[in-house]
Tab-separated table of C-alpha atoms and ligand atoms in Angstrom:
chain	number	residue	atom	x	y	z
A	9	UNK	CA	-0.024	0.001	0.201
A	10	UNK	CA	1.690	3.279	-1.142
A	11	UNK	CA	1.149	6.317	1.356
A	12	UNK	CA	0.067	9.610	-0.319
A	13	UNK	CA	-0.486	13.119	1.329
A	14	UNK	CA	3.003	14.456	2.284
A	15	UNK	CA	4.980	16.965	0.390
A	16	UNK	CA	8.624	16.924	-0.681
A	17	UNK	CA	10.741	14.197	-2.208
A	18	UNK	CA	9.636	10.559	-1.711
A	19	UNK	CA	11.487	7.147	-1.711
A	20	UNK	CA	9.628	4.002	-3.103
A	21	UNK	CA	10.654	0.814	-1.428
A	22	UNK	CA	10.273	-2.307	-3.136
A	23	UNK	CA	9.402	-5.053	-0.624
A	24	UNK	CA	10.333	-7.979	-2.952
A	25	UNK	CA	13.558	-6.666	-4.340
A	26	UNK	CA	14.524	-4.764	-1.159
A	27	UNK	CA	15.587	-1.696	-3.070
A	28	UNK	CA	14.880	2.064	-2.549
A	29	UNK	CA	14.437	4.376	-5.328
A	30	UNK	CA	13.275	7.952	-5.788
A	31	UNK	CA	9.609	8.117	-5.958
A	32	UNK	CA	7.593	8.162	-9.047
A	33	UNK	CA	3.989	7.593	-10.438
A	34	UNK	CA	4.586	4.032	-11.239
A	35	UNK	CA	2.210	1.260	-9.302
A	36	UNK	CA	4.997	-1.514	-9.851
A	37	UNK	CA	8.833	-1.660	-9.028
A	38	UNK	CA	11.063	-0.550	-11.936
A	39	UNK	CA	13.597	-3.238	-11.413
A	40	UNK	CA	11.254	-6.413	-10.809
A	41	UNK	CA	8.033	-5.306	-11.344
A	42	UNK	CA	6.378	-6.215	-8.007
A	43	UNK	CA	3.396	-4.507	-7.286
A	44	UNK	CA	4.347	-4.358	-3.565
A	45	UNK	CA	5.530	-1.046	-2.955
A	46	UNK	CA	5.814	1.255	0.120
A	47	UNK	CA	6.624	5.222	-0.180
A	48	UNK	CA	7.619	7.596	2.459
A	49	UNK	CA	9.337	10.841	2.492
A	50	UNK	CA	12.703	11.308	1.677
A	51	UNK	CA	14.762	11.261	5.525
A	52	UNK	CA	12.054	9.130	6.917
A	53	UNK	CA	11.608	9.852	10.520
A	54	UNK	CA	9.165	7.340	11.270
A	55	UNK	CA	10.793	4.812	13.700
A	56	UNK	CA	7.781	3.086	15.739
A	57	UNK	CA	6.754	0.115	14.397
A	58	UNK	CA	4.189	-2.730	15.059
A	59	UNK	CA	4.747	-6.120	13.695
A	60	UNK	CA	1.929	-8.715	13.738
A	61	UNK	CA	2.002	-12.521	12.641
A	62	UNK	CA	-0.794	-13.380	10.238
A	63	UNK	CA	-3.144	-15.785	11.366
A	64	UNK	CA	-0.357	-16.970	13.586
A	65	UNK	CA	-1.481	-20.416	15.047
A	66	UNK	CA	-3.119	-21.299	11.691
A	67	UNK	CA	-0.062	-20.519	9.777
A	68	UNK	CA	2.349	-22.420	11.532
A	69	UNK	CA	0.069	-25.468	11.230
A	70	UNK	CA	-0.175	-25.129	7.662
A	71	UNK	CA	3.649	-24.462	7.633
A	72	UNK	CA	4.194	-27.875	9.289
A	73	UNK	CA	1.505	-29.831	6.997
A	74	UNK	CA	1.684	-28.432	3.583
A	75	UNK	CA	-1.207	-30.530	2.456
A	76	UNK	CA	-3.406	-28.115	4.219
A	77	UNK	CA	-2.266	-25.002	2.440
A	78	UNK	CA	-5.192	-24.386	0.271
A	79	UNK	CA	-7.841	-25.681	2.848
A	80	UNK	CA	-9.955	-23.720	5.426
A	81	UNK	CA	-8.170	-24.362	8.852
A	82	UNK	CA	-9.582	-23.648	12.331
A	83	UNK	CA	-7.163	-23.736	15.261
A	84	UNK	CA	-9.477	-24.240	18.412
A	85	UNK	CA	-10.849	-26.369	21.341
A	86	UNK	CA	-12.419	-29.247	19.670
A	87	UNK	CA	-16.125	-29.347	18.951
A	88	UNK	CA	-17.265	-27.468	22.086
A	89	UNK	CA	-14.711	-24.911	22.063
A	90	UNK	CA	-14.178	-21.558	20.337
A	91	UNK	CA	-11.822	-20.782	17.261
A	92	UNK	CA	-8.571	-19.791	18.574
A	93	UNK	CA	-7.384	-18.736	15.022
A	94	UNK	CA	-8.633	-19.368	11.505
A	95	UNK	CA	-6.610	-19.075	8.416
A	96	UNK	CA	-7.375	-16.683	5.725
A	97	UNK	CA	-9.698	-19.282	3.790
A	98	UNK	CA	-11.797	-19.962	6.613
A	99	UNK	CA	-12.237	-16.296	7.006
A	100	UNK	CA	-13.742	-16.009	3.574
A	101	UNK	CA	-16.406	-18.536	4.842
A	102	UNK	CA	-17.255	-16.082	7.790
A	103	UNK	CA	-15.383	-17.712	10.258
A	104	UNK	CA	-13.800	-15.411	12.955
A	105	UNK	CA	-11.666	-15.941	16.129
A	106	UNK	CA	-13.378	-16.353	19.564
A	107	UNK	CA	-16.405	-17.833	17.390
A	108	UNK	CA	-18.061	-20.768	18.802
A	109	UNK	CA	-16.941	-23.843	17.191
A	110	UNK	CA	-20.473	-25.152	16.023
A	111	UNK	CA	-21.070	-21.835	14.604
A	112	UNK	CA	-17.554	-21.857	12.589
A	113	UNK	CA	-18.390	-25.552	11.275
A	114	UNK	CA	-21.855	-24.323	10.330
A	115	UNK	CA	-20.341	-21.732	8.282
A	116	UNK	CA	-17.593	-23.951	6.816
A	117	UNK	CA	-18.459	-27.689	7.448
A	118	UNK	CA	-15.406	-28.585	5.242
A	119	UNK	CA	-12.917	-26.728	7.673
A	120	UNK	CA	-9.933	-28.865	9.130
A	121	UNK	CA	-10.077	-28.366	13.099
A	122	UNK	CA	-6.798	-28.788	14.776
A	123	UNK	CA	-6.381	-28.486	18.690
A	124	UNK	CA	-3.799	-25.792	19.599
A	125	UNK	CA	-0.173	-26.899	20.257
A	126	UNK	CA	0.575	-23.867	22.393
A	127	UNK	CA	4.149	-25.266	23.329
A	128	UNK	CA	5.119	-25.211	19.525
A	129	UNK	CA	3.528	-21.613	19.027
A	130	UNK	CA	5.468	-20.236	21.890
A	131	UNK	CA	8.761	-21.655	20.709
A	132	UNK	CA	8.030	-19.992	17.081
A	133	UNK	CA	6.997	-16.789	18.881
A	134	UNK	CA	10.202	-16.770	20.582
A	135	UNK	CA	12.277	-17.243	17.399
A	136	UNK	CA	10.731	-14.548	15.803
A	137	UNK	CA	11.370	-12.256	18.831
A	138	UNK	CA	14.779	-12.983	18.711
A	139	UNK	CA	15.226	-11.697	14.952
A	140	UNK	CA	13.520	-8.515	16.268
A	141	UNK	CA	15.843	-8.198	18.918
A	142	UNK	CA	18.655	-8.420	16.523
A	143	UNK	CA	17.297	-5.212	15.147
A	144	UNK	CA	16.914	-3.203	18.268
A	145	UNK	CA	16.985	-3.898	21.987
A	146	UNK	CA	13.549	-1.826	22.032
A	147	UNK	CA	11.174	-4.888	21.488
A	148	UNK	CA	8.119	-4.602	23.443
A	149	UNK	CA	6.272	-7.934	22.953
A	150	UNK	CA	2.295	-7.388	23.398
A	151	UNK	CA	1.427	-10.984	22.926
A	152	UNK	CA	2.783	-14.142	21.500
A	153	UNK	CA	2.991	-13.010	18.062
A	154	UNK	CA	2.953	-9.085	17.977
A	155	UNK	CA	5.359	-6.677	19.236
A	156	UNK	CA	6.218	-3.083	19.157
A	157	UNK	CA	9.857	-1.811	17.779
A	158	UNK	CA	11.578	1.228	18.308
A	159	UNK	CA	14.220	1.684	15.670
A	160	UNK	CA	15.229	5.298	16.482
A	161	UNK	CA	18.836	5.742	15.919
A	162	UNK	CA	19.687	2.395	14.473
A	163	UNK	CA	20.108	3.476	11.197
A	164	UNK	CA	24.063	3.435	11.323
A	165	UNK	CA	23.879	-0.317	12.653
A	166	UNK	CA	21.818	-1.505	9.701
A	167	UNK	CA	22.877	0.700	6.968
A	168	UNK	CA	19.315	1.360	6.326
A	169	UNK	CA	16.616	3.505	7.552
A	170	UNK	CA	13.607	1.703	9.594
A	171	UNK	CA	11.537	1.148	6.514
A	172	UNK	CA	14.128	-1.095	4.645
A	173	UNK	CA	15.069	-2.700	7.894
A	174	UNK	CA	11.610	-3.479	8.757
A	175	UNK	CA	11.099	-4.977	5.097
A	176	UNK	CA	14.370	-6.985	5.415
A	177	UNK	CA	12.946	-8.302	8.686
A	178	UNK	CA	9.696	-9.556	7.195
A	179	UNK	CA	11.593	-11.290	4.291
A	180	UNK	CA	13.745	-13.049	6.893
A	181	UNK	CA	10.803	-14.285	8.828
A	182	UNK	CA	9.203	-15.400	5.625
A	183	UNK	CA	12.580	-17.204	4.606
A	184	UNK	CA	13.815	-18.277	7.773
A	185	UNK	CA	10.593	-19.121	9.880
A	186	UNK	CA	8.070	-19.786	7.205
A	187	UNK	CA	5.637	-17.105	8.599
A	188	UNK	CA	4.310	-13.868	7.235
A	189	UNK	CA	3.925	-11.024	8.943
A	190	UNK	CA	2.358	-7.332	8.615
A	191	UNK	CA	4.040	-4.160	9.514
A	192	UNK	CA	2.748	-0.779	10.590
A	193	UNK	CA	5.133	1.886	10.689
A	194	UNK	CA	4.426	5.699	12.426
A	195	UNK	CA	5.873	7.779	14.959
A	196	UNK	CA	3.876	6.636	17.877
A	197	UNK	CA	2.421	3.211	19.055
A	198	UNK	CA	-1.063	3.791	18.456
A	199	UNK	CA	-0.696	4.638	14.918
A	200	UNK	CA	1.735	1.793	14.216
A	201	UNK	CA	-0.629	-0.776	15.708
A	202	UNK	CA	-3.531	0.563	13.656
A	203	UNK	CA	-1.362	0.547	10.528
A	204	UNK	CA	-0.341	-2.952	10.713
A	205	UNK	CA	-3.842	-3.692	10.396
A	206	UNK	CA	-4.622	-1.977	7.492
A	207	UNK	CA	-3.221	-4.251	4.709
A	208	UNK	CA	-3.177	-7.733	6.145
A	209	UNK	CA	-1.973	-10.356	5.447
A	210	UNK	CA	1.546	-9.768	4.686
A	211	UNK	CA	0.778	-6.079	4.465
A	212	UNK	CA	3.085	-2.860	5.289
A	213	UNK	CA	1.485	0.395	5.696
A	214	UNK	CA	3.292	3.593	6.721
A	215	UNK	CA	1.066	6.220	8.602
A	216	UNK	CA	2.798	9.776	8.349
A	217	UNK	CA	2.032	12.464	10.783
A	218	UNK	CA	0.203	14.670	8.279
A	219	UNK	CA	-2.027	11.527	7.395
A	220	UNK	CA	-3.381	10.681	10.909
A	221	UNK	CA	-6.408	13.047	11.093
A	222	UNK	CA	-7.744	12.047	7.813
A	223	UNK	CA	-7.016	8.534	8.271
A	224	UNK	CA	-8.675	8.195	11.706
A	225	UNK	CA	-11.587	10.455	11.225
A	226	UNK	CA	-14.060	7.951	9.296
A	227	UNK	CA	-12.891	5.130	11.807
A	228	UNK	CA	-15.369	3.991	14.453
A	229	UNK	CA	-14.320	4.807	17.783
A	230	UNK	CA	-13.711	1.206	18.797
A	231	UNK	CA	-10.643	1.395	16.661
A	232	UNK	CA	-9.304	3.520	19.437
A	233	UNK	CA	-6.892	1.658	21.761
A	234	UNK	CA	-8.762	0.743	24.727
A	235	UNK	CA	-12.435	1.205	23.687
A	236	UNK	CA	-13.876	-1.924	24.276
A	237	UNK	CA	-17.859	-2.831	23.671
A	238	UNK	CA	-18.744	-1.218	26.897
A	239	UNK	CA	-16.816	2.098	26.410
A	240	UNK	CA	-18.086	2.442	22.944
A	241	UNK	CA	-21.382	2.092	24.026
A	242	UNK	CA	-21.019	4.887	26.380
A	243	UNK	CA	-19.325	7.154	23.521
A	244	UNK	CA	-22.174	6.281	20.986
A	245	UNK	CA	-24.677	7.259	23.571
A	246	UNK	CA	-22.847	10.586	24.104
A	247	UNK	CA	-22.928	11.049	20.206
A	248	UNK	CA	-19.637	10.209	19.490
A	249	UNK	CA	-19.719	7.277	16.865
A	250	UNK	CA	-16.548	8.206	14.828
A	251	UNK	CA	-12.922	9.057	15.724
A	252	UNK	CA	-13.739	12.315	13.585
A	253	UNK	CA	-16.768	13.195	16.154
A	254	UNK	CA	-14.151	13.133	18.932
A	255	UNK	CA	-11.580	15.298	16.523
A	256	UNK	CA	-14.374	17.863	16.236
A	257	UNK	CA	-14.591	18.364	20.123
A	258	UNK	CA	-12.054	20.342	21.955
A	259	UNK	CA	-9.713	18.940	24.687
A	260	UNK	CA	-11.461	21.002	27.434
A	261	UNK	CA	-15.031	19.746	26.365
A	262	UNK	CA	-13.653	15.922	26.341
A	263	UNK	CA	-12.064	16.129	29.680
A	264	UNK	CA	-15.201	17.922	31.296
A	265	UNK	CA	-17.649	15.166	29.786
A	266	UNK	CA	-15.363	12.189	30.048
A	267	UNK	CA	-12.799	13.068	32.666
A	268	UNK	CA	-9.373	11.906	32.274
A	269	UNK	CA	-10.306	9.170	30.009
A	270	UNK	CA	-11.739	11.807	27.733
A	271	UNK	CA	-8.297	13.456	27.589
A	272	UNK	CA	-6.715	10.283	26.562
A	273	UNK	CA	-9.304	9.651	23.865
A	274	UNK	CA	-9.022	13.153	22.704
A	275	UNK	CA	-5.270	12.563	22.295
A	276	UNK	CA	-5.297	9.197	20.489
A	277	UNK	CA	-7.962	10.753	18.214
A	278	UNK	CA	-5.541	12.935	17.003
A	279	UNK	CA	-2.909	10.106	16.830
A	280	UNK	CA	-1.229	11.865	19.641
A	281	UNK	CA	0.491	8.808	21.817
A	282	UNK	CA	3.321	9.587	23.993
A	283	UNK	CA	3.842	5.939	25.267
A	284	UNK	CA	7.461	4.845	24.645
A	285	UNK	CA	8.431	1.420	23.452
A	286	UNK	CA	9.587	-0.312	26.603
A	287	UNK	CA	11.635	-3.533	26.194
A	288	UNK	CA	10.316	-6.682	27.680
A	289	UNK	CA	10.739	-6.835	31.395
A	290	UNK	CA	12.174	-9.932	32.888
A	291	UNK	CA	9.058	-10.364	34.787
A	292	UNK	CA	5.450	-10.147	33.147
A	293	UNK	CA	3.618	-11.756	36.265
A	294	UNK	CA	4.406	-12.771	39.499
A	295	UNK	CA	2.227	-15.526	40.958
A	296	UNK	CA	1.519	-18.574	43.164
A	297	UNK	CA	-0.587	-21.576	42.943
A	298	UNK	CA	-1.467	-24.397	45.014
A	299	UNK	CA	-3.052	-27.543	43.889
A	300	UNK	CA	-4.997	-29.453	46.951
A	301	UNK	CA	-4.456	-32.960	48.176
A	302	UNK	CA	-8.356	-33.348	48.191
A	303	UNK	CA	-10.575	-31.212	46.183
A	304	UNK	CA	-12.337	-28.615	48.347
A	305	UNK	CA	-15.232	-26.276	48.528
A	306	UNK	CA	-14.459	-25.004	51.950
A	307	UNK	CA	-14.653	-21.384	52.408
A	308	UNK	CA	-12.311	-20.942	55.015
A	309	UNK	CA	-10.026	-23.282	53.672
A	310	UNK	CA	-9.607	-21.489	50.114
A	311	UNK	CA	-9.570	-18.165	51.928
A	312	UNK	CA	-6.462	-18.923	54.270
A	313	UNK	CA	-4.518	-20.571	51.086
A	314	UNK	CA	-5.211	-17.412	49.116
A	315	UNK	CA	-3.877	-15.265	51.914
A	316	UNK	CA	-0.747	-17.656	52.183
A	317	UNK	CA	-0.462	-17.334	48.311
A	318	UNK	CA	-0.981	-13.590	48.578
A	319	UNK	CA	1.525	-13.025	51.179
A	320	UNK	CA	4.048	-14.960	49.111
A	321	UNK	CA	3.458	-12.790	46.022
A	322	UNK	CA	3.834	-9.664	48.085
A	323	UNK	CA	6.968	-10.840	49.263
A	324	UNK	CA	8.456	-11.449	45.773
A	325	UNK	CA	6.832	-7.991	44.609
A	326	UNK	CA	9.015	-6.131	47.429
A	327	UNK	CA	11.937	-8.135	46.419
A	328	UNK	CA	11.783	-6.985	43.263
A	329	UNK	CA	10.701	-3.632	44.040
A	330	UNK	CA	7.798	-3.898	41.993
A	331	UNK	CA	4.037	-2.981	42.749
A	332	UNK	CA	1.098	-4.323	40.882
A	333	UNK	CA	-1.904	-2.867	39.315
A	334	UNK	CA	-3.697	-6.092	38.438
A	335	UNK	CA	-4.576	-9.296	40.301
A	336	UNK	CA	-5.799	-12.431	38.578
A	337	UNK	CA	-7.537	-15.277	40.408
A	338	UNK	CA	-7.182	-19.004	39.218
A	339	UNK	CA	-9.504	-21.576	39.976
A	340	UNK	CA	-9.701	-25.129	38.785
A	341	UNK	CA	-12.580	-27.310	39.368
A	342	UNK	CA	-12.754	-30.950	40.337
A	343	UNK	CA	-13.826	-31.470	36.651
A	344	UNK	CA	-10.864	-29.465	35.606
A	345	UNK	CA	-12.537	-26.372	34.077
A	346	UNK	CA	-10.723	-23.329	34.585
A	347	UNK	CA	-12.158	-20.005	35.788
A	348	UNK	CA	-9.877	-17.094	35.881
A	349	UNK	CA	-11.488	-13.561	37.389
A	350	UNK	CA	-9.203	-10.587	36.963
A	351	UNK	CA	-9.500	-7.187	38.767
A	352	UNK	CA	-7.013	-4.454	37.099
A	353	UNK	CA	-6.736	-0.569	37.028
A	354	UNK	CA	-6.434	-0.109	40.871
A	355	UNK	CA	-3.420	1.994	42.553
A	356	UNK	CA	-0.058	0.000	42.441
A	357	UNK	CA	0.417	-2.052	45.075
A	358	UNK	CA	2.897	-4.313	46.926
A	359	UNK	CA	1.257	-5.046	50.057
A	360	UNK	CA	-0.117	-8.612	50.813
A	361	UNK	CA	-3.327	-7.256	52.666
A	362	UNK	CA	-4.460	-5.142	49.548
A	363	UNK	CA	-3.764	-8.002	47.062
A	364	UNK	CA	-5.598	-10.174	49.455
A	365	UNK	CA	-8.742	-8.041	49.649
A	366	UNK	CA	-8.872	-7.852	45.977
A	367	UNK	CA	-8.426	-11.677	45.448
A	368	UNK	CA	-10.544	-12.388	48.193
A	369	UNK	CA	-13.641	-10.406	46.706
A	370	UNK	CA	-12.810	-12.357	43.356
A	371	UNK	CA	-12.755	-15.650	45.220
A	372	UNK	CA	-16.297	-15.220	47.242
A	373	UNK	CA	-18.153	-14.922	43.753
A	374	UNK	CA	-16.884	-18.277	42.649
A	375	UNK	CA	-17.964	-20.102	45.969
A	376	UNK	CA	-20.953	-21.466	44.320
A	377	UNK	CA	-20.419	-25.094	45.924
A	378	UNK	CA	-18.058	-26.165	43.285
A	379	UNK	CA	-14.940	-28.123	44.417
A	380	UNK	CA	-11.867	-26.717	43.657
A	381	UNK	CA	-8.551	-28.794	42.943
A	382	UNK	CA	-6.193	-25.685	42.185
A	383	UNK	CA	-6.104	-21.981	43.419
A	384	UNK	CA	-3.670	-19.510	42.135
A	385	UNK	CA	-3.337	-15.918	42.481
A	386	UNK	CA	-1.323	-13.835	39.959
A	387	UNK	CA	-0.231	-9.885	39.693
A	388	UNK	CA	0.698	-8.310	36.608
A	389	UNK	CA	0.754	-4.691	35.241
A	390	UNK	CA	3.679	-3.568	37.067
A	391	UNK	CA	4.803	-0.290	38.350
A	392	UNK	CA	7.856	0.950	40.373
A	393	UNK	CA	7.517	0.365	44.005
A	394	UNK	CA	8.352	3.755	44.820
A	395	UNK	CA	5.409	5.772	45.608
A	396	UNK	CA	3.265	2.851	45.887
A	397	UNK	CA	1.154	2.247	49.126
A	398	UNK	CA	1.631	5.787	50.411
A	399	UNK	CA	-2.071	6.416	51.056
A	400	UNK	CA	-4.145	9.552	50.806
A	401	UNK	CA	-6.979	11.441	52.332
A	402	UNK	CA	-9.268	8.984	50.591
A	403	UNK	CA	-7.743	5.905	51.767
A	404	UNK	CA	-5.941	6.406	55.139
A	405	UNK	CA	-5.845	2.810	55.852
A	406	UNK	CA	-2.837	2.085	53.541
A	407	UNK	CA	-0.451	4.018	55.739
A	408	UNK	CA	-1.153	1.756	58.482
A	409	UNK	CA	-1.520	-1.750	56.418
A	410	UNK	CA	1.972	-0.574	55.186
A	411	UNK	CA	3.565	-0.126	58.723
A	412	UNK	CA	2.204	-3.573	59.768
A	413	UNK	CA	3.202	-5.225	56.818
A	414	UNK	CA	6.594	-3.800	57.099
A	415	UNK	CA	6.555	-4.932	60.805
A	416	UNK	CA	5.898	-8.597	59.858
A	417	UNK	CA	8.353	-8.421	57.111
A	418	UNK	CA	11.158	-7.455	59.517
A	419	UNK	CA	9.863	-10.273	62.026
A	420	UNK	CA	9.844	-12.523	59.216
A	421	UNK	CA	13.569	-11.829	58.303
A	422	UNK	CA	14.546	-12.410	61.994
A	423	UNK	CA	12.693	-15.735	62.302
A	424	UNK	CA	11.587	-16.909	59.362
A	425	UNK	CA	8.205	-17.125	57.590
A	426	UNK	CA	6.592	-19.188	60.407
A	427	UNK	CA	2.782	-19.963	60.518
A	428	UNK	CA	2.461	-17.929	63.733
A	429	UNK	CA	3.383	-14.823	61.867
A	430	UNK	CA	1.146	-15.804	59.038
A	431	UNK	CA	-1.993	-16.549	61.320
A	432	UNK	CA	-1.228	-13.034	62.953
A	433	UNK	CA	-1.571	-11.557	59.456
A	434	UNK	CA	-4.576	-13.813	58.784
A	435	UNK	CA	-6.520	-12.469	62.149
A	436	UNK	CA	-5.742	-8.930	61.473
A	437	UNK	CA	-6.996	-8.671	57.995
A	438	UNK	CA	-10.153	-10.823	57.476
A	439	UNK	CA	-12.588	-9.147	59.549
A	440	UNK	CA	-12.195	-6.032	57.556
A	441	UNK	CA	-14.126	-4.371	54.554
A	442	UNK	CA	-15.061	-6.790	51.943
B	516	MG	MG1	-1.616	-11.769	14.945
């Protein structure tokens, strides 16, 4: 896809022969005749990329079994499950990810269904990530098959600017790993991610700063990062259907009507996104889980176990000087059904008592008589510990909790994590607010 709209000298890159040449009107490469061209201003300053594998699980299965290459393929959890990924052939029948399998098979009865092989997908995802990391240390994975790359200042190392470097990477992934990716390149994460989705599969879209407003204007507000079904309905009810509707308002109005979130939406609607590409942290989540010797439905037993695990998790958070903004409770029932319940978006914390209050409120909703074989708690969405759990006018309890936990922690350092201290913490916390 060729980008138009900017003034000045332009460069055209052929994604097949990987040659950059001065921009012209031709829609095909002068050297090899390929139509797969991408254009950008001379001295391109766009260095933030989003790379997304095309139909990742399905493409891996097709790669590994070439007899499937032209058949509609669904990777998913058997006939009673849902579609994890479907190939582009299956998509022409209307099959989509997250669709119930019976519905997908009604649309496309001839589809081949394969159960997911996560271990294999993780392995392939790592291979691709390591090719990305050869280009820049600033690789921020956002799922198994997609990542942001910041190529700022990498020109000297690669002897090429970001556009050519990325085209080379796409070719390398095709030839060495046998999968295709779609690339979005812009000057911020939001536009890069949006761009990678515009020309799938095997796409390459560059969104220049001057194009951002016009590109975004006709899109539904749901295309803005973080606007899910609920937020979309809320915005629609406020008369905001298209991103252009938000662009038409001034920042103060958006802020007045929709709070801090309104300010964020106003900026993203204009393609303004200051978030940096932050390389993968060593730690993506800190968690603890327990498999019971005997399946249990006993509230007190589950609650006590949960507290012990929250304390373990808190100790690790403190050790790594992290605070979390999200807690996930994991339960596996006696018949192996998995339940996960999460809460996120609270003030960063590393205190066991706070983790426990959140996790316990999630647990209590699940106590429906089911017997559980496994209980787990995990934390994610980390922030620096600095400034966490300081307490404020609204929540004066935090200061007290912090002091108490500090005292328990130092006792533990002296005497070890004894059951007595745990019991103390248990009594001190359970009777409090839900
Ligand atoms: Mg993908």
